[in-house]
Amino acid sequence: MGIGVAALACVFSVVLLVSARPGFAALVTASLVALLAIVSNAKHESLREPFVFTDLSLFSQLFAHPRLYLPFLSAGKVVAIAIGAALFVAAFIFGPKLPRHSDASLALVVLLSFAAVVRLSSRLDLSLLPESDQRRHGFLSTFVAYLSNGLRPATARLLRSALATGPFARTASRLAGPDVIVIQSESFFDARRLGNSVDSSLLKRFDIACHQSEQYGELTVPAWGANTMRTEFAVLTGLNEAQLGYARFYPYAFVRSQCTTMAAWFKRAGYVTRAIHPYFGDFFGRARVFPLMHFDTFTDIGAFDKAPRAGPHVADAAVADAILEALDTAGDQPAFVMAMTMENHGPLHLEDVNPGEAARYHSQGEDPRWHDLTAYLRHLSNADVMIGRLMQALAQRPRESIVCFYGDHVPALPKIFDSLNQPQLTSDYFIWRSHGTRTEQRTSKPSSKPLSAARLGPALVELVEEMHGVVSAR
């Protein structure tokens, strides 16, 4: 309670100090809280997580990439925000002004209230589980405490320390090793877990890959429906949420210098390291962060101008082409390629579904409430085709290859999951290995091995070392 009061006093005083208009300052303060609540409710409805402090840094992405965000705000919420903006302008233009001799008193209030926010936030008992903390302390107090604590220099220091001592900080022997391809498939999970209504043959190539894999299973990921970079960061660094502290919500925002990652480990082992993502490089700050994570090159949407689309995004098939091209251009040097697909990124409700298309993927029928499921399964089928194509192409290459394929999170389909009474939390993964010009056929399917995203990268590196009889020093 005290944190919220102090925060409101601070905001009100700052706006009043700048504008000298008490009515305007009161409206801004009240509207700011209302806006945060509206956005938080919309986010929770779609992604089952309330608004957290790092989401503030993503506001610029709202305007740069509106299609990914605005459709999740209802028309009523958009109208409410527009009315609020109009009131801001009116209050500023027509509101009475205070004399400027009160500036010193207002500045003192700003300093005292800010100090109170910092002090009280540091003493609040927080679990860093947003829903749990908000139930205990309220939305505003929790949001402000996360903001105050998360922006302390200690957050970045903790992340740097965790990276410096993480699983990829150990020595890497130089290897004439296999090409290593990591594919983060957008919103991929085995949708057949939703029940018998989903076509059992939907992921037949995925099944073959699992049958031939070194290991496979369900993947516990630190994201639901969105926040891809959390899973991406966990795989690339081998760090779990507990090790990240407040950086867990948007780790890329706190990476400001070169750091140790899986890409760095492969680079020390003599690999050329490449990242591929068929979307804008500024999204989640990848263009800034990937060089710090020791990727030699980063291919973004600029290289996919003429690539085929599947819906609004670049097709998975084009990503497969880019992966194979990256391996070819590496020449005699082994390559580590990290590819992140985009095809199955929502909002799915904006996509077209053709009459009769649903029957190809599920037996729920043509009712509009299954529209998003049909669109999702269409893209999932395309991801399956990509898996098969890569397996076939890699099996023909003379150099051995390892493919680590996983889903970053389940899709943001809360209504579908609720309708089928099938809540989903985990994605899926496999680690598949070719053997030069032939693919080893297993006589029996390997057993499923559940894994966390933070353990997936280390498991992959351990397999590469095992293939070459290498024991790395820690």
Short mmCIF file of C-alpha atoms in Angstrom, two decimals:
data_model
loop_
_atom_site.label_atom_id
_atom_site.label_comp_id
_atom_site.label_asym_id
_atom_site.label_seq_id
_atom_site.Cartn_x
_atom_site.Cartn_y
_atom_site.Cartn_z
CA MET A 1 0.00 0.00 0.00
CA GLY A 2 2.75 2.41 1.01
CA ILE A 3 4.69 1.77 -2.21
CA GLY A 4 1.66 2.59 -4.35
CA VAL A 5 0.92 5.81 -2.46
CA ALA A 6 4.54 6.93 -2.68
CA ALA A 7 4.67 6.11 -6.40
CA LEU A 8 1.47 8.06 -7.12
CA ALA A 9 2.77 11.02 -5.12
CA CYS A 10 6.01 10.94 -7.08
CA VAL A 11 4.29 10.80 -10.48
CA PHE A 12 1.79 13.51 -9.55
CA SER A 13 4.54 15.80 -8.27
CA VAL A 14 6.76 15.29 -11.30
CA VAL A 15 3.93 16.07 -13.74
CA LEU A 16 2.82 19.06 -11.66
CA LEU A 17 6.40 20.34 -11.47
CA VAL A 18 6.71 20.17 -15.26
CA SER A 19 3.23 21.38 -16.22
CA ALA A 20 2.18 23.59 -13.26
CA ARG A 21 -1.36 22.29 -13.86
CA PRO A 22 -2.81 20.31 -10.90
CA GLY A 23 -5.84 19.06 -12.82
CA PHE A 24 -3.66 17.78 -15.63
CA ALA A 25 -1.23 16.17 -13.16
CA ALA A 26 -4.09 14.40 -11.36
CA LEU A 27 -5.52 13.14 -14.65
CA VAL A 28 -2.16 11.89 -15.86
CA THR A 29 -1.55 10.05 -12.59
CA ALA A 30 -4.97 8.42 -12.53
CA SER A 31 -4.88 7.60 -16.23
CA LEU A 32 -1.43 6.06 -15.97
CA VAL A 33 -2.69 3.59 -13.38
CA ALA A 34 -5.78 2.88 -15.48
CA LEU A 35 -3.68 2.33 -18.61
CA LEU A 36 -1.37 -0.08 -16.80
CA ALA A 37 -4.40 -1.99 -15.51
CA ILE A 38 -6.02 -2.18 -18.97
CA VAL A 39 -2.84 -3.40 -20.62
CA SER A 40 -2.14 -5.84 -17.79
CA ASN A 41 -5.62 -7.34 -18.04
CA ALA A 42 -5.30 -7.70 -21.82
CA LYS A 43 -1.91 -9.33 -21.47
CA HIS A 44 -3.12 -11.72 -18.78
CA GLU A 45 -6.15 -12.68 -20.84
CA SER A 46 -3.97 -13.67 -23.80
CA LEU A 47 -0.69 -14.71 -22.20
CA ARG A 48 -1.63 -15.62 -18.61
CA GLU A 49 0.90 -13.19 -17.20
CA PRO A 50 0.26 -9.67 -15.89
CA PHE A 51 2.12 -6.58 -17.08
CA VAL A 52 5.65 -6.47 -15.62
CA PHE A 53 8.22 -3.70 -15.52
CA THR A 54 10.28 -4.88 -18.50
CA ASP A 55 7.18 -4.60 -20.69
CA LEU A 56 7.69 -0.84 -20.55
CA SER A 57 10.78 -1.26 -22.71
CA LEU A 58 8.66 -3.04 -25.32
CA PHE A 59 6.26 -0.11 -25.82
CA SER A 60 8.33 1.11 -28.75
CA GLN A 61 7.74 -2.28 -30.39
CA LEU A 62 4.00 -1.65 -30.09
CA PHE A 63 4.35 1.13 -32.68
CA ALA A 64 7.12 -0.48 -34.74
CA HIS A 65 5.29 -3.82 -35.02
CA PRO A 66 1.62 -3.06 -34.25
CA ARG A 67 0.26 -6.24 -35.82
CA LEU A 68 1.91 -8.36 -33.13
CA TYR A 69 0.40 -6.39 -30.25
CA LEU A 70 -2.62 -4.22 -31.01
CA PRO A 71 -4.98 -7.09 -32.00
CA PHE A 72 -4.84 -8.32 -28.40
CA LEU A 73 -6.47 -5.08 -27.22
CA SER A 74 -10.24 -5.15 -27.60
CA ALA A 75 -12.06 -2.34 -29.38
CA GLY A 76 -13.42 -1.14 -26.03
CA LYS A 77 -9.93 -0.88 -24.56
CA VAL A 78 -8.65 1.02 -27.60
CA VAL A 79 -11.57 3.47 -27.36
CA ALA A 80 -10.92 3.98 -23.64
CA ILE A 81 -7.26 4.74 -24.35
CA ALA A 82 -8.22 7.20 -27.11
CA ILE A 83 -10.68 9.00 -24.81
CA GLY A 84 -8.00 9.22 -22.15
CA ALA A 85 -5.57 10.77 -24.63
CA ALA A 86 -8.18 13.37 -25.60
CA LEU A 87 -8.76 14.23 -21.93
CA PHE A 88 -5.01 14.70 -21.47
CA VAL A 89 -4.93 17.31 -24.20
CA ALA A 90 -8.02 19.09 -22.88
CA ALA A 91 -6.77 19.14 -19.30
CA PHE A 92 -3.43 20.55 -20.39
CA ILE A 93 -4.92 23.26 -22.58
CA PHE A 94 -7.75 24.40 -20.32
CA GLY A 95 -6.52 23.49 -16.83
CA PRO A 96 -5.53 26.30 -14.37
CA LYS A 97 -1.85 26.88 -13.66
CA LEU A 98 -0.03 27.16 -10.33
CA PRO A 99 2.44 29.96 -9.61
CA ARG A 100 6.03 28.88 -10.21
CA HIS A 101 7.17 29.78 -6.65
CA SER A 102 5.96 26.31 -5.50
CA ASP A 103 8.62 24.51 -7.56
CA ALA A 104 11.03 24.01 -4.64
CA SER A 105 8.37 22.37 -2.49
CA LEU A 106 7.31 20.10 -5.34
CA ALA A 107 10.90 19.09 -6.01
CA LEU A 108 11.27 18.11 -2.37
CA VAL A 109 8.10 15.99 -2.56
CA VAL A 110 9.48 14.28 -5.68
CA LEU A 111 12.74 13.42 -3.92
CA LEU A 112 11.09 12.20 -0.72
CA SER A 113 8.46 10.11 -2.48
CA PHE A 114 11.05 8.60 -4.83
CA ALA A 115 13.27 7.71 -1.88
CA ALA A 116 10.27 6.10 -0.18
CA VAL A 117 9.53 4.00 -3.27
CA VAL A 118 13.12 2.77 -3.47
CA ARG A 119 13.30 2.02 0.26
CA LEU A 120 9.96 0.26 0.54
CA SER A 121 10.49 -1.73 -2.66
CA SER A 122 13.79 -3.12 -1.43
CA ARG A 123 12.12 -4.41 1.71
CA LEU A 124 9.07 -6.01 0.07
CA ASP A 125 9.00 -9.80 0.17
CA LEU A 126 8.77 -10.84 -3.48
CA SER A 127 8.85 -14.26 -5.14
CA LEU A 128 9.32 -12.87 -8.70
CA LEU A 129 6.22 -14.84 -9.68
CA PRO A 130 4.08 -11.91 -10.89
CA GLU A 131 0.65 -13.42 -10.28
CA SER A 132 1.56 -14.64 -6.81
CA ASP A 133 3.17 -11.34 -5.83
CA GLN A 134 0.21 -9.33 -7.12
CA ARG A 135 -2.22 -11.44 -5.12
CA ARG A 136 -0.22 -10.71 -1.98
CA HIS A 137 0.71 -7.06 -2.51
CA GLY A 138 -1.64 -5.71 -5.19
CA PHE A 139 -0.99 -4.81 -8.80
CA LEU A 140 0.42 -1.30 -8.39
CA SER A 141 2.72 -2.05 -5.44
CA THR A 142 4.10 -5.15 -7.15
CA PHE A 143 4.62 -3.39 -10.48
CA VAL A 144 6.41 -0.45 -8.86
CA ALA A 145 8.55 -2.71 -6.66
CA TYR A 146 9.61 -4.80 -9.67
CA LEU A 147 10.45 -1.60 -11.56
CA SER A 148 12.44 -0.09 -8.70
CA ASN A 149 14.32 -3.27 -7.83
CA GLY A 150 14.79 -4.44 -11.40
CA LEU A 151 16.46 -1.23 -12.57
CA ARG A 152 19.10 -1.35 -9.86
CA PRO A 153 22.67 -1.98 -11.09
CA ALA A 154 22.57 -5.23 -9.10
CA THR A 155 20.30 -6.79 -11.75
CA ALA A 156 22.89 -6.40 -14.51
CA ARG A 157 25.70 -7.46 -12.14
CA LEU A 158 23.86 -10.65 -11.22
CA LEU A 159 23.32 -11.49 -14.88
CA ARG A 160 26.98 -10.87 -15.78
CA SER A 161 28.11 -13.07 -12.90
CA ALA A 162 25.72 -15.87 -13.87
CA LEU A 163 26.89 -15.77 -17.49
CA ALA A 164 30.56 -15.73 -16.49
CA THR A 165 30.13 -18.91 -14.44
CA GLY A 166 27.49 -20.59 -16.61
CA PRO A 167 27.77 -24.00 -18.28
CA PHE A 168 29.38 -22.58 -21.44
CA ALA A 169 32.18 -20.77 -19.63
CA ARG A 170 34.30 -23.91 -19.57
CA THR A 171 37.17 -24.51 -21.96
CA ALA A 172 36.25 -25.74 -25.42
CA SER A 173 38.70 -27.94 -27.33
CA ARG A 174 39.00 -27.20 -31.02
CA LEU A 175 36.93 -29.74 -32.92
CA ALA A 176 36.66 -30.85 -36.53
CA GLY A 177 33.16 -31.56 -35.42
CA PRO A 178 29.70 -31.90 -36.91
CA ASP A 179 27.64 -29.01 -38.16
CA VAL A 180 25.27 -28.07 -35.36
CA ILE A 181 21.86 -26.61 -36.17
CA VAL A 182 19.56 -25.31 -33.45
CA ILE A 183 16.02 -24.55 -34.60
CA GLN A 184 13.67 -22.62 -32.37
CA SER A 185 10.28 -23.28 -33.90
CA GLU A 186 7.70 -20.60 -33.23
CA SER A 187 4.90 -21.84 -30.95
CA PHE A 188 5.70 -25.50 -31.66
CA PHE A 189 4.34 -28.25 -29.46
CA ASP A 190 2.88 -31.65 -30.18
CA ALA A 191 -0.73 -30.56 -30.62
CA ARG A 192 -1.91 -34.16 -30.58
CA ARG A 193 -1.81 -33.80 -26.81
CA LEU A 194 -5.03 -31.83 -27.25
CA GLY A 195 -6.89 -35.08 -27.89
CA ASN A 196 -8.04 -37.44 -30.60
CA SER A 197 -9.69 -34.65 -32.58
CA VAL A 198 -6.26 -33.60 -33.90
CA ASP A 199 -5.08 -35.66 -36.87
CA SER A 200 -2.64 -38.28 -35.58
CA SER A 201 -0.52 -38.03 -38.75
CA LEU A 202 -0.07 -34.28 -38.43
CA LEU A 203 3.55 -34.54 -37.27
CA LYS A 204 4.72 -37.70 -39.00
CA ARG A 205 8.16 -36.30 -39.85
CA PHE A 206 8.55 -35.06 -36.29
CA ASP A 207 7.76 -38.62 -35.17
CA ILE A 208 10.46 -40.01 -37.46
CA ALA A 209 12.97 -37.49 -36.10
CA CYS A 210 12.12 -38.50 -32.53
CA HIS A 211 12.43 -42.18 -33.46
CA GLN A 212 15.92 -41.55 -34.86
CA SER A 213 16.98 -39.01 -32.26
CA GLU A 214 19.59 -39.18 -29.55
CA GLN A 215 16.94 -37.90 -27.16
CA TYR A 216 13.57 -36.18 -27.29
CA GLY A 217 10.68 -35.22 -25.05
CA GLU A 218 8.62 -32.44 -23.59
CA LEU A 219 10.44 -29.20 -22.86
CA THR A 220 9.70 -27.04 -19.83
CA VAL A 221 10.02 -23.44 -20.99
CA PRO A 222 9.98 -20.09 -19.12
CA ALA A 223 7.30 -18.60 -21.39
CA TRP A 224 3.66 -19.14 -22.28
CA GLY A 225 2.14 -17.89 -25.52
CA ALA A 226 4.84 -15.25 -26.11
CA ASN A 227 8.11 -13.87 -24.68
CA THR A 228 10.17 -16.02 -27.02
CA MET A 229 13.43 -14.42 -25.89
CA ARG A 230 13.11 -16.01 -22.43
CA THR A 231 13.32 -19.53 -23.85
CA GLU A 232 15.86 -18.44 -26.44
CA PHE A 233 18.10 -16.97 -23.75
CA ALA A 234 17.75 -20.07 -21.55
CA VAL A 235 18.84 -22.36 -24.39
CA LEU A 236 21.73 -20.14 -25.48
CA THR A 237 23.08 -19.54 -21.95
CA GLY A 238 22.08 -22.60 -19.94
CA LEU A 239 20.76 -20.33 -17.18
CA ASN A 240 17.44 -20.86 -15.44
CA GLU A 241 15.12 -18.16 -14.14
CA ALA A 242 16.38 -18.36 -10.56
CA GLN A 243 19.87 -17.43 -11.75
CA LEU A 244 18.63 -14.35 -13.63
CA GLY A 245 16.77 -12.51 -10.88
CA TYR A 246 14.78 -9.58 -12.29
CA ALA A 247 16.45 -10.05 -15.69
CA ARG A 248 14.31 -13.18 -16.20
CA PHE A 249 11.48 -11.15 -17.72
CA TYR A 250 13.51 -9.63 -20.58
CA PRO A 251 17.12 -10.82 -20.33
CA TYR A 252 18.28 -9.22 -23.59
CA ALA A 253 17.60 -5.77 -22.12
CA PHE A 254 20.35 -6.35 -19.57
CA VAL A 255 23.02 -7.73 -21.92
CA ARG A 256 25.33 -4.78 -22.52
CA SER A 257 28.75 -6.40 -23.04
CA GLN A 258 30.17 -9.57 -24.53
CA CYS A 259 29.06 -12.65 -22.65
CA THR A 260 29.56 -16.40 -22.58
CA THR A 261 26.91 -18.40 -24.46
CA MET A 262 26.60 -21.61 -26.43
CA ALA A 263 27.60 -19.65 -29.54
CA ALA A 264 30.75 -18.52 -27.74
CA TRP A 265 31.57 -22.10 -26.79
CA PHE A 266 31.27 -23.27 -30.40
CA LYS A 267 33.29 -20.31 -31.61
CA ARG A 268 36.11 -21.26 -29.23
CA ALA A 269 35.87 -24.80 -30.61
CA GLY A 270 36.62 -23.48 -34.11
CA TYR A 271 33.10 -23.06 -35.47
CA VAL A 272 31.67 -20.27 -37.56
CA THR A 273 28.56 -19.05 -35.72
CA ARG A 274 25.45 -17.76 -37.48
CA ALA A 275 22.00 -16.65 -36.38
CA ILE A 276 18.95 -16.58 -38.66
CA HIS A 277 15.58 -14.98 -37.92
CA PRO A 278 13.15 -13.94 -40.69
CA TYR A 279 11.91 -10.85 -38.86
CA PHE A 280 13.20 -7.38 -38.05
CA GLY A 281 16.57 -7.32 -36.35
CA ASP A 282 15.51 -4.71 -33.82
CA PHE A 283 12.77 -7.00 -32.46
CA PHE A 284 13.79 -7.89 -28.89
CA GLY A 285 17.09 -6.13 -29.67
CA ARG A 286 18.58 -9.19 -31.36
CA ALA A 287 20.67 -7.16 -33.82
CA ARG A 288 22.36 -5.47 -30.86
CA VAL A 289 22.63 -8.51 -28.60
CA PHE A 290 23.66 -11.34 -30.94
CA PRO A 291 27.15 -9.95 -31.68
CA LEU A 292 27.67 -9.70 -27.90
CA MET A 293 26.67 -13.37 -27.64
CA HIS A 294 29.41 -14.26 -30.17
CA PHE A 295 27.42 -14.81 -33.34
CA ASP A 296 29.61 -13.94 -36.32
CA THR A 297 26.62 -13.00 -38.49
CA PHE A 298 22.92 -12.36 -38.03
CA THR A 299 20.53 -12.77 -40.96
CA ASP A 300 17.22 -10.98 -40.43
CA ILE A 301 14.19 -10.09 -42.53
CA GLY A 302 16.33 -8.09 -44.95
CA ALA A 303 17.59 -11.32 -46.51
CA PHE A 304 14.08 -12.69 -47.00
CA ASP A 305 12.58 -10.03 -49.28
CA LYS A 306 11.72 -12.54 -51.99
CA ALA A 307 11.10 -15.50 -49.71
CA PRO A 308 7.69 -17.23 -49.75
CA ARG A 309 5.19 -16.34 -47.02
CA ALA A 310 2.81 -18.61 -45.16
CA GLY A 311 0.22 -16.20 -43.86
CA PRO A 312 1.76 -12.83 -42.95
CA HIS A 313 5.20 -14.19 -42.04
CA VAL A 314 8.13 -15.81 -43.83
CA ALA A 315 7.48 -19.51 -44.40
CA ASP A 316 9.40 -22.16 -42.49
CA ALA A 317 10.46 -23.58 -45.85
CA ALA A 318 12.46 -20.39 -46.50
CA VAL A 319 14.21 -20.75 -43.16
CA ALA A 320 15.23 -24.29 -44.12
CA ASP A 321 16.74 -22.87 -47.33
CA ALA A 322 18.65 -20.26 -45.31
CA ILE A 323 20.02 -22.93 -42.94
CA LEU A 324 21.32 -25.08 -45.78
CA GLU A 325 22.83 -22.03 -47.47
CA ALA A 326 24.59 -21.06 -44.23
CA LEU A 327 26.12 -24.55 -44.02
CA ASP A 328 27.28 -24.33 -47.64
CA THR A 329 28.93 -20.93 -47.18
CA ALA A 330 30.84 -22.14 -44.11
CA GLY A 331 33.02 -24.25 -46.42
CA ASP A 332 35.43 -26.56 -44.64
CA GLN A 333 34.78 -24.94 -41.27
CA PRO A 334 32.11 -26.53 -39.07
CA ALA A 335 29.09 -24.30 -38.52
CA PHE A 336 26.89 -23.55 -35.55
CA VAL A 337 23.58 -22.19 -36.86
CA MET A 338 20.83 -20.86 -34.63
CA ALA A 339 17.60 -20.38 -36.57
CA MET A 340 14.39 -18.94 -35.15
CA THR A 341 11.27 -19.40 -37.26
CA MET A 342 8.42 -16.91 -37.51
CA GLU A 343 5.68 -18.55 -39.57
CA ASN A 344 3.49 -19.67 -36.66
CA HIS A 345 3.57 -16.34 -34.85
CA GLY A 346 0.11 -14.95 -34.19
CA PRO A 347 -2.24 -13.24 -34.02
CA LEU A 348 -3.85 -16.30 -35.57
CA HIS A 349 -7.33 -14.81 -35.54
CA LEU A 350 -6.28 -12.36 -38.26
CA GLU A 351 -5.46 -15.16 -40.70
CA ASP A 352 -7.80 -16.57 -43.32
CA VAL A 353 -9.08 -20.13 -43.08
CA ASN A 354 -10.57 -21.69 -46.21
CA PRO A 355 -13.90 -23.54 -46.18
CA GLY A 356 -13.27 -27.23 -45.51
CA GLU A 357 -9.67 -26.67 -44.43
CA ALA A 358 -10.30 -27.67 -40.83
CA ALA A 359 -10.95 -31.29 -41.80
CA ARG A 360 -7.33 -31.65 -42.93
CA TYR A 361 -6.08 -31.10 -39.40
CA HIS A 362 -8.81 -31.81 -36.85
CA SER A 363 -12.33 -33.12 -36.46
CA GLN A 364 -13.85 -30.27 -34.46
CA GLY A 365 -15.63 -28.91 -37.52
CA GLU A 366 -15.99 -25.51 -39.16
CA ASP A 367 -17.40 -23.58 -36.20
CA PRO A 368 -15.70 -20.16 -36.00
CA ARG A 369 -14.48 -20.89 -32.47
CA TRP A 370 -12.03 -23.41 -34.00
CA HIS A 371 -10.70 -20.92 -36.56
CA ASP A 372 -7.48 -20.27 -34.63
CA LEU A 373 -6.86 -23.98 -34.11
CA THR A 374 -7.10 -24.61 -37.85
CA ALA A 375 -4.69 -21.78 -38.64
CA TYR A 376 -2.27 -22.97 -35.99
CA LEU A 377 -2.28 -26.61 -37.14
CA ARG A 378 -1.74 -25.50 -40.75
CA HIS A 379 1.52 -23.83 -39.70
CA LEU A 380 2.44 -26.75 -37.47
CA SER A 381 2.11 -29.02 -40.49
CA ASN A 382 4.51 -26.75 -42.39
CA ALA A 383 7.00 -26.97 -39.53
CA ASP A 384 6.77 -30.74 -39.84
CA VAL A 385 7.54 -30.54 -43.57
CA MET A 386 10.58 -28.39 -42.76
CA ILE A 387 11.84 -31.04 -40.34
CA GLY A 388 11.58 -33.74 -42.99
CA ARG A 389 13.28 -31.67 -45.63
CA LEU A 390 16.23 -30.81 -43.39
CA MET A 391 16.68 -34.41 -42.25
CA GLN A 392 16.77 -35.57 -45.85
CA ALA A 393 19.19 -32.85 -46.97
CA LEU A 394 21.53 -33.24 -44.00
CA ALA A 395 21.65 -37.01 -44.38
CA GLN A 396 23.18 -36.49 -47.84
CA ARG A 397 25.94 -34.17 -46.65
CA PRO A 398 29.40 -35.69 -46.08
CA ARG A 399 29.86 -33.83 -42.80
CA GLU A 400 27.95 -35.14 -39.83
CA SER A 401 25.16 -32.92 -38.53
CA ILE A 402 23.26 -32.50 -35.30
CA VAL A 403 19.85 -30.86 -35.25
CA CYS A 404 18.41 -29.59 -32.00
CA PHE A 405 14.78 -28.67 -32.63
CA TYR A 406 12.42 -27.23 -30.03
CA GLY A 407 9.38 -25.06 -29.53
CA ASP A 408 9.84 -21.73 -27.77
CA HIS A 409 6.42 -21.91 -26.08
CA VAL A 410 2.91 -23.16 -26.67
CA PRO A 411 0.69 -20.89 -28.79
CA ALA A 412 -1.45 -18.17 -27.24
CA LEU A 413 -4.69 -20.13 -27.60
CA PRO A 414 -6.21 -19.97 -24.11
CA LYS A 415 -9.81 -20.31 -25.36
CA ILE A 416 -8.94 -23.38 -27.42
CA PHE A 417 -7.19 -25.04 -24.50
CA ASP A 418 -10.10 -24.22 -22.20
CA SER A 419 -12.70 -25.49 -24.70
CA LEU A 420 -10.88 -28.80 -25.01
CA ASN A 421 -10.12 -28.90 -21.27
CA GLN A 422 -6.49 -29.49 -22.19
CA PRO A 423 -4.23 -26.90 -20.54
CA GLN A 424 -0.77 -26.92 -22.08
CA LEU A 425 2.44 -25.69 -20.49
CA THR A 426 5.31 -27.52 -22.20
CA SER A 427 6.66 -27.51 -25.73
CA ASP A 428 8.66 -30.36 -27.32
CA TYR A 429 12.20 -30.99 -28.51
CA PHE A 430 14.47 -33.55 -30.12
CA ILE A 431 18.21 -33.84 -30.74
CA TRP A 432 18.78 -35.71 -34.01
CA ARG A 433 22.09 -36.79 -35.49
CA SER A 434 23.08 -37.67 -39.03
CA HIS A 435 26.09 -39.82 -39.83
CA GLY A 436 27.70 -38.35 -42.89
CA THR A 437 26.13 -39.76 -46.05
CA ARG A 438 23.74 -42.06 -44.22
CA THR A 439 21.36 -41.75 -41.32
CA GLU A 440 21.67 -44.39 -38.65
CA GLN A 441 18.40 -46.24 -38.20
CA ARG A 442 17.50 -47.22 -34.68
CA THR A 443 15.92 -50.59 -34.06
CA SER A 444 13.82 -49.15 -31.25
CA LYS A 445 12.53 -45.74 -30.36
CA PRO A 446 14.55 -43.93 -27.68
CA SER A 447 12.69 -43.23 -24.48
CA SER A 448 11.24 -39.80 -23.90
CA LYS A 449 13.34 -37.59 -21.65
CA PRO A 450 11.68 -34.43 -20.30
CA LEU A 451 14.06 -31.50 -20.15
CA SER A 452 14.13 -27.83 -19.21
CA ALA A 453 15.10 -25.14 -21.69
CA ALA A 454 18.15 -24.27 -19.58
CA ARG A 455 19.38 -27.87 -19.84
CA LEU A 456 18.82 -28.24 -23.58
CA GLY A 457 21.92 -26.29 -24.69
CA PRO A 458 24.29 -28.09 -22.28
CA ALA A 459 22.81 -31.45 -23.36
CA LEU A 460 23.56 -30.57 -26.97
CA VAL A 461 27.16 -29.57 -26.23
CA GLU A 462 27.67 -32.73 -24.18
CA LEU A 463 26.56 -34.78 -27.18
CA VAL A 464 29.05 -32.99 -29.46
CA GLU A 465 31.82 -33.68 -26.95
CA GLU A 466 30.75 -37.30 -26.60
CA MET A 467 30.89 -37.77 -30.37
CA HIS A 468 34.55 -36.74 -30.29
CA GLY A 469 35.59 -38.27 -26.99
CA VAL A 470 36.27 -34.83 -25.53
CA VAL A 471 36.10 -34.04 -21.84
CA SER A 472 36.09 -30.27 -21.42
CA ALA A 473 37.75 -28.64 -18.44
CA ARG A 474 35.56 -26.49 -16.26
#
